[in-house]
């Protein structure tokens, strides 16, 4: 049984995704990353992205997290084809992993639009920004580097219900990671950005991604 599980794990694509909570009026990186929990809506959102696992006993993908230095629990998702670990800032005593994630999910309850300069990192090529609205819906903003090809299912400016938000954000974050991989591989193999490639070549690279 253990051997079979290891084989399945090797066949699954793995993802590590950052999740950050910004409370009302928070203006600087230190206060944002010192949050030990978020609002009730944020906590429900995180719990629906996957399920909580204990780092001390978890045998699946950990995305670099170690017990006890990176906390006790992490949010994890898996299905037959993918494994994802969410580097949730409110669950972690240190933030070294957040700066290395290509995709960041930003939940902001600030009255002002999110400013990239507040959480400037070396990576973070894709930002999925979630803003709760007074009518119970959530506005989603997608910011990405121009060389990263289009991805979905969420697109910039969409309004989403709380019921569907976690599933759609998780799917979009995974597809954003795939788009980043596609951009990196196409540049390395052909010296071209992904959007410059003919469609059959893009299909081939997408197949190659599943082997990475």
Coordinates of N, CA, C and O in Angstrom, one line a residue, residues 24-153:
X24 N -8.4 45.2 7.8 CA -8.8 46.6 7.6 C -7.7 47.6 8.1 O -7.2 47.5 9.2
X25 N -7.3 48.5 7.2 CA -6.3 49.5 7.6 C -4.9 49.1 7.7 O -4.0 49.9 8.0
X26 N -4.6 47.9 7.4 CA -3.2 47.4 7.4 C -2.4 48.0 6.2 O -2.8 47.7 5.1
X27 N -1.3 48.7 6.5 CA -0.6 49.4 5.5 C 0.8 48.9 5.2 O 1.5 49.4 4.3
X28 N 1.4 48.0 6.1 CA 2.8 47.7 5.9 C 3.0 46.2 6.1 O 2.1 45.5 6.6
X29 N 4.1 45.7 5.5 CA 4.4 44.3 5.4 C 4.4 43.7 6.8 O 3.9 42.5 7.0
X30 N 5.0 44.4 7.8 CA 5.2 43.8 9.1 C 3.9 43.5 9.8 O 3.7 42.4 10.3
X31 N 3.0 44.4 9.7 CA 1.7 44.2 10.4 C 0.9 43.1 9.7 O 0.2 42.3 10.3
X32 N 1.0 43.1 8.3 CA 0.2 42.1 7.6 C 0.7 40.7 7.9 O -0.1 39.8 8.1
X33 N 2.0 40.5 7.9 CA 2.6 39.2 8.1 C 2.6 38.8 9.6 O 2.9 37.7 9.9
X34 N 2.2 39.7 10.5 CA 2.1 39.3 11.9 C 0.7 38.8 12.3 O 0.5 38.4 13.4
X35 N -0.2 38.8 11.3 CA -1.6 38.3 11.6 C -1.5 36.8 11.9 O -1.0 36.1 11.1
X36 N -2.1 36.5 13.0 CA -2.1 35.1 13.4 C -3.4 34.4 13.0 O -3.6 33.2 13.1
X37 N -4.4 35.2 12.6 CA -5.6 34.7 12.1 C -6.3 35.8 11.3 O -5.9 37.0 11.4
X38 N -7.3 35.5 10.5 CA -8.0 36.5 9.7 C -9.5 36.6 10.2 O -9.8 36.1 11.2
X39 N -10.3 37.2 9.3 CA -11.7 37.4 9.6 C -12.4 36.0 9.5 O -11.8 35.0 9.0
X40 N -13.6 35.9 10.0 CA -14.4 34.7 9.9 C -14.5 34.2 8.4 O -14.3 33.0 8.1
X41 N -14.7 35.2 7.5 CA -14.9 34.8 6.1 C -13.6 34.3 5.6 O -13.6 33.3 4.8
X42 N -12.5 34.9 6.0 CA -11.2 34.4 5.5 C -10.9 33.0 6.0 O -10.4 32.1 5.2
X43 N -11.2 32.8 7.3 CA -10.9 31.4 7.8 C -11.8 30.4 7.2 O -11.3 29.3 6.9
X44 N -13.0 30.7 6.8 CA -13.9 29.8 6.1 C -13.3 29.5 4.7 O -13.3 28.4 4.2
X45 N -12.8 30.5 4.1 CA -12.2 30.4 2.8 C -11.0 29.5 2.8 O -10.9 28.5 2.0
X46 N -10.1 29.7 3.7 CA -8.9 28.9 3.8 C -9.3 27.4 4.1 O -8.7 26.5 3.5
X47 N -10.2 27.2 5.0 CA -10.6 25.8 5.4 C -11.2 25.1 4.2 O -11.2 23.9 4.1
X48 N -11.7 25.8 3.2 CA -12.4 25.2 2.0 C -11.4 25.1 0.9 O -11.8 24.5 -0.2
X49 N -10.2 25.7 1.0 CA -9.2 25.5 -0.1 C -8.7 24.0 -0.1 O -8.3 23.5 -1.2
X50 N -8.7 23.4 1.0 CA -8.3 22.0 1.2 C -8.6 21.5 2.5 O -9.7 21.8 3.0
X51 N -7.7 20.8 3.2 CA -7.9 20.4 4.5 C -6.7 20.6 5.3 O -5.6 20.6 4.8
X52 N -6.8 20.7 6.6 CA -5.7 20.9 7.5 C -5.0 19.6 7.8 O -5.6 18.6 8.1
X53 N -3.6 19.7 7.6 CA -2.8 18.5 7.9 C -1.8 18.9 9.0 O -1.3 20.0 9.1
X54 N -1.4 17.9 9.8 CA -0.3 18.1 10.8 C 1.0 17.9 10.1 O 1.3 16.8 9.6
X55 N 1.9 18.9 10.1 CA 3.1 18.8 9.4 C 4.0 17.6 10.0 O 4.8 17.0 9.3
X56 N 3.8 17.4 11.3 CA 4.6 16.3 12.0 C 4.4 14.9 11.4 O 5.2 14.1 11.4
X57 N 3.1 14.7 10.9 CA 2.8 13.4 10.5 C 2.3 13.3 9.0 O 2.0 12.2 8.5
X58 N 2.3 14.4 8.4 CA 1.8 14.4 7.0 C 2.9 13.8 6.1 O 4.1 14.2 6.1
X59 N 2.4 12.9 5.2 CA 3.4 12.2 4.3 C 3.2 12.6 2.9 O 3.9 12.1 2.0
X60 N 2.3 13.5 2.6 CA 2.2 14.0 1.2 C 3.1 15.2 1.0 O 4.0 15.5 1.7
X61 N 2.9 15.9 -0.1 CA 3.7 17.0 -0.5 C 3.6 18.1 0.5 O 2.5 18.5 1.0
X62 N 4.7 18.7 0.9 CA 4.8 19.7 1.9 C 5.2 21.1 1.4 O 5.2 22.0 2.1
X63 N 5.7 21.1 0.2 CA 6.1 22.4 -0.4 C 7.2 23.1 0.4 O 7.3 24.3 0.5
X64 N 8.1 22.3 1.0 CA 9.2 22.8 1.7 C 9.0 23.1 3.2 O 9.9 23.4 3.9
X65 N 7.7 22.9 3.6 CA 7.4 23.2 5.1 C 8.0 22.1 5.9 O 8.0 20.9 5.6
X66 N 8.5 22.5 7.1 CA 9.1 21.5 8.0 C 8.5 21.8 9.4 O 8.2 22.9 9.8
X67 N 8.3 20.7 10.2 CA 7.9 20.8 11.5 C 9.1 20.8 12.5 O 10.0 19.9 12.2
X68 N 9.2 21.6 13.5 CA 8.2 22.6 13.9 C 8.5 24.0 13.5 O 7.7 24.9 13.8
X69 N 9.6 24.2 12.7 CA 9.9 25.6 12.4 C 8.9 26.4 11.5 O 8.9 27.6 11.6
X70 N 8.1 25.6 10.8 CA 7.1 26.3 9.9 C 5.7 26.1 10.5 O 4.7 26.3 9.7
X71 N 5.6 25.8 11.8 CA 4.3 25.7 12.4 C 3.8 24.3 12.5 O 4.5 23.3 12.2
X72 N 2.6 24.1 13.0 CA 2.0 22.8 13.3 C 1.2 22.2 12.2 O 1.2 21.0 12.0
X73 N 0.4 23.1 11.5 CA -0.5 22.7 10.5 C -0.3 23.4 9.2 O 0.3 24.5 9.2
X74 N -0.8 22.8 8.1 CA -0.8 23.5 6.8 C -2.1 23.1 6.1 O -2.7 22.1 6.4
X75 N -2.5 23.9 5.1 CA -3.6 23.6 4.3 C -3.2 22.9 3.1 O -2.3 23.4 2.3
X76 N -3.8 21.7 2.8 CA -3.3 20.8 1.8 C -4.5 20.3 1.0 O -5.6 20.1 1.5
X77 N -4.3 20.2 -0.3 CA -5.3 19.6 -1.2 C -4.7 18.6 -2.1 O -3.5 18.7 -2.6
X78 N -5.4 17.6 -2.5 CA -4.9 16.6 -3.4 C -6.1 15.9 -4.1 O -7.2 15.8 -3.6
X79 N -5.9 15.5 -5.3 CA -6.8 14.7 -6.1 C -5.9 13.7 -6.9 O -4.7 13.7 -6.7
X80 N -6.5 12.9 -7.8 CA -5.6 11.9 -8.5 C -4.5 12.5 -9.3 O -3.6 11.8 -9.7
X81 N -4.6 13.8 -9.7 CA -3.6 14.4 -10.6 C -2.8 15.5 -10.0 O -1.7 15.8 -10.6
X82 N -3.2 16.1 -8.9 CA -2.4 17.2 -8.3 C -2.3 17.1 -6.8 O -3.1 16.4 -6.1
X83 N -1.3 17.7 -6.3 CA -1.1 17.9 -4.8 C -0.8 19.4 -4.7 O 0.0 20.0 -5.4
X84 N -1.4 20.1 -3.7 CA -1.1 21.5 -3.5 C -1.0 21.8 -2.0 O -1.8 21.3 -1.2
X85 N 0.0 22.5 -1.7 CA 0.2 23.0 -0.3 C 0.1 24.5 -0.3 O 0.6 25.2 -1.2
X86 N -0.7 25.0 0.6 CA -0.9 26.5 0.7 C -0.1 27.0 1.8 O -0.2 26.6 3.0
X87 N 0.8 27.9 1.5 CA 1.6 28.6 2.5 C 0.8 29.8 3.0 O 0.9 30.9 2.5
X88 N 0.0 29.5 4.0 CA -1.0 30.5 4.6 C -0.2 31.3 5.6 O 0.2 30.7 6.6
X89 N -0.1 32.6 5.4 CA 0.7 33.4 6.3 C 0.3 33.3 7.8 O 1.1 33.3 8.7
X90 N -1.1 33.2 8.0 CA -1.6 33.2 9.3 C -1.3 31.9 10.1 O -1.5 31.8 11.3
X91 N -0.9 30.9 9.3 CA -0.6 29.6 9.9 C 0.9 29.4 10.2 O 1.3 28.4 10.8
X92 N 1.7 30.3 9.7 CA 3.2 30.1 9.8 C 3.9 31.1 10.7 O 3.6 32.3 10.6
X93 N 4.8 30.7 11.5 CA 5.6 31.6 12.3 C 6.7 32.4 11.6 O 7.1 33.4 12.0
X94 N 7.1 31.9 10.5 CA 8.1 32.6 9.6 C 7.5 32.6 8.2 O 6.6 31.9 7.8
X95 N 8.1 33.5 7.4 CA 7.5 33.8 6.1 C 8.5 33.6 5.0 O 8.4 34.2 3.9
X96 N 9.5 32.8 5.2 CA 10.6 32.6 4.2 C 10.0 31.9 2.9 O 10.5 32.2 1.8
X97 N 8.9 31.1 3.1 CA 8.4 30.4 1.9 C 7.5 31.3 1.0 O 7.4 31.1 -0.2
X98 N 6.9 32.3 1.7 CA 6.0 33.2 0.9 C 6.7 33.9 -0.2 O 6.1 34.0 -1.3
X99 N 7.9 34.3 0.0 CA 8.6 35.1 -1.0 C 9.1 34.3 -2.2 O 9.5 34.8 -3.2
X100 N 9.0 32.9 -2.1 CA 9.5 32.0 -3.1 C 8.3 31.5 -4.0 O 8.6 30.7 -4.9
X101 N 7.1 31.8 -3.7 CA 5.9 31.3 -4.4 C 5.6 32.2 -5.6 O 5.5 33.4 -5.5
X102 N 5.4 31.5 -6.7 CA 5.1 32.2 -8.0 C 3.7 32.8 -8.0 O 3.5 33.8 -8.6
X103 N 2.8 32.1 -7.3 CA 1.4 32.5 -7.3 C 1.0 32.9 -5.8 O 1.3 32.1 -4.9
X104 N 0.5 34.1 -5.7 CA 0.1 34.5 -4.3 C -1.4 34.9 -4.4 O -1.9 35.6 -5.3
X105 N -2.1 34.3 -3.4 CA -3.6 34.7 -3.2 C -3.6 35.7 -2.1 O -3.2 35.4 -0.9
X106 N -4.1 36.9 -2.4 CA -4.2 38.0 -1.5 C -5.6 38.3 -1.1 O -6.4 38.6 -1.9
X107 N -5.9 38.1 0.2 CA -7.3 38.4 0.7 C -7.2 39.7 1.4 O -6.5 39.9 2.4
X108 N -7.8 40.8 0.9 CA -7.7 42.1 1.5 C -9.0 42.6 1.9 O -10.0 42.6 1.1
X109 N -9.1 43.1 3.1 CA -10.3 43.8 3.7 C -10.0 45.3 3.9 O -10.7 46.0 4.6
X110 N -8.9 45.8 3.3 CA -8.6 47.2 3.3 C -9.5 47.9 2.4 O -9.9 47.4 1.3
X111 N -9.9 49.2 2.7 CA -10.8 49.9 1.9 C -10.2 50.3 0.6 O -10.8 50.6 -0.4
X112 N -8.8 50.4 0.6 CA -8.1 50.8 -0.6 C -7.6 49.6 -1.4 O -7.4 48.5 -0.9
X113 N -7.5 49.8 -2.7 CA -7.0 48.7 -3.6 C -5.6 48.2 -3.1 O -4.8 49.0 -2.7
X114 N -5.3 47.0 -3.3 CA -4.1 46.4 -2.9 C -2.9 47.1 -3.7 O -3.0 47.2 -4.9
X115 N -1.9 47.4 -3.0 CA -0.7 48.0 -3.6 C 0.5 47.0 -3.5 O 0.8 46.5 -2.5
X116 N 1.0 46.7 -4.7 CA 2.0 45.6 -4.8 C 3.3 45.9 -4.0 O 3.9 45.0 -3.5
X117 N 3.6 47.2 -3.8 CA 4.8 47.6 -3.1 C 4.7 47.2 -1.7 O 5.8 47.0 -1.0
X118 N 3.6 46.9 -1.1 CA 3.5 46.5 0.3 C 4.1 45.1 0.5 O 4.7 44.9 1.5
X119 N 3.9 44.2 -0.4 CA 4.4 42.9 -0.3 C 5.3 42.5 -1.5 O 5.2 41.5 -2.1
X120 N 6.2 43.4 -1.8 CA 7.1 43.1 -2.9 C 8.0 41.9 -2.6 O 8.6 41.9 -1.6
X121 N 8.0 41.0 -3.5 CA 8.9 39.8 -3.4 C 9.6 39.6 -4.7 O 9.3 40.1 -5.7
X122 N 10.6 38.7 -4.6 CA 11.4 38.4 -5.9 C 10.5 37.6 -6.9 O 10.7 37.8 -8.1
X123 N 9.6 36.8 -6.4 CA 8.7 36.0 -7.2 C 7.3 36.6 -7.3 O 7.2 37.8 -7.5
X124 N 6.3 35.9 -7.0 CA 4.9 36.4 -7.0 C 4.6 37.0 -8.4 O 4.0 38.1 -8.5
X125 N 4.8 36.2 -9.5 CA 4.5 36.7 -10.8 C 3.0 36.8 -11.1 O 2.6 37.5 -12.0
X126 N 2.2 36.1 -10.3 CA 0.8 36.1 -10.4 C 0.1 36.4 -9.1 O 0.5 35.8 -8.1
X127 N -0.7 37.4 -9.0 CA -1.5 37.8 -7.8 C -3.0 37.6 -8.1 O -3.5 38.1 -9.1
X128 N -3.6 36.8 -7.2 CA -5.1 36.6 -7.2 C -5.6 37.4 -6.0 O -5.4 36.9 -4.9
X129 N -6.2 38.5 -6.2 CA -6.6 39.4 -5.1 C -8.1 39.3 -4.9 O -8.9 39.5 -5.8
X130 N -8.5 39.0 -3.7 CA -9.9 38.8 -3.3 C -10.3 39.9 -2.4 O -9.6 40.2 -1.3
X131 N -11.4 40.6 -2.7 CA -11.9 41.7 -1.9 C -13.4 41.4 -1.5 O -14.2 41.3 -2.4
X132 N -13.7 41.2 -0.2 CA -15.1 41.0 0.1 C -15.9 42.3 -0.1 O -15.4 43.4 0.1
X133 N -17.1 42.2 -0.6 CA -18.0 43.3 -0.9 C -19.2 43.3 0.1 O -19.5 42.3 0.7
X134 N -19.8 44.4 0.2 CA -20.9 44.6 1.2 C -22.1 43.8 0.8 O -23.0 43.5 1.7
X135 N -22.3 43.4 -0.4 CA -23.4 42.6 -0.9 C -23.3 41.1 -0.7 O -24.1 40.3 -1.1
X136 N -22.1 40.7 -0.1 CA -21.9 39.3 0.2 C -21.1 38.6 -0.9 O -20.7 37.4 -0.8
X137 N -20.9 39.3 -2.0 CA -20.0 38.7 -3.1 C -18.6 39.1 -2.9 O -18.2 39.9 -2.0
X138 N -17.7 38.5 -3.7 CA -16.3 38.8 -3.6 C -15.7 39.2 -5.0 O -16.0 38.5 -6.0
X139 N -15.0 40.3 -5.0 CA -14.4 40.7 -6.3 C -13.0 40.1 -6.4 O -12.3 40.1 -5.5
X140 N -12.7 39.6 -7.6 CA -11.5 39.0 -7.9 C -10.7 39.8 -8.9 O -11.2 40.2 -9.9
X141 N -9.5 40.1 -8.5 CA -8.6 40.8 -9.4 C -7.4 39.9 -9.7 O -6.8 39.3 -8.8
X142 N -7.0 39.8 -11.0 CA -5.9 39.0 -11.4 C -4.8 40.0 -11.9 O -5.0 40.8 -12.9
X143 N -3.6 39.9 -11.3 CA -2.5 40.7 -11.8 C -1.4 39.7 -12.2 O -1.1 38.8 -11.4
X144 N -0.8 39.8 -13.3 CA 0.2 38.9 -13.8 C 1.2 39.6 -14.6 O 1.0 40.7 -15.2
X145 N 2.4 39.1 -14.7 CA 3.5 39.6 -15.6 C 3.0 39.4 -17.0 O 2.4 38.4 -17.3
X146 N 3.3 40.3 -17.9 CA 2.7 40.3 -19.3 C 3.2 39.1 -20.1 O 2.4 38.6 -21.0
X147 N 4.3 38.5 -19.7 CA 4.8 37.3 -20.5 C 4.1 36.0 -20.1 O 4.2 35.0 -20.8
X148 N 3.3 36.0 -19.1 CA 2.6 34.8 -18.6 C 1.3 34.7 -19.5 O 0.5 35.6 -19.5
X149 N 1.1 33.5 -20.1 CA -0.1 33.4 -21.0 C -1.4 33.4 -20.2 O -1.4 33.2 -18.9
X150 N -2.4 33.5 -20.9 CA -3.8 33.6 -20.2 C -4.1 32.3 -19.5 O -3.7 31.2 -19.9
X151 N -4.8 32.4 -18.4 CA -5.3 31.2 -17.7 C -6.6 31.6 -17.0 O -7.1 32.7 -17.0
X152 N -7.3 30.6 -16.5 CA -8.6 30.8 -15.9 C -8.7 29.7 -14.8 O -7.7 29.2 -14.3
X153 N -9.9 29.4 -14.3 CA -11.2 29.9 -14.8 C -11.6 31.3 -14.4 O -12.4 31.9 -15.1

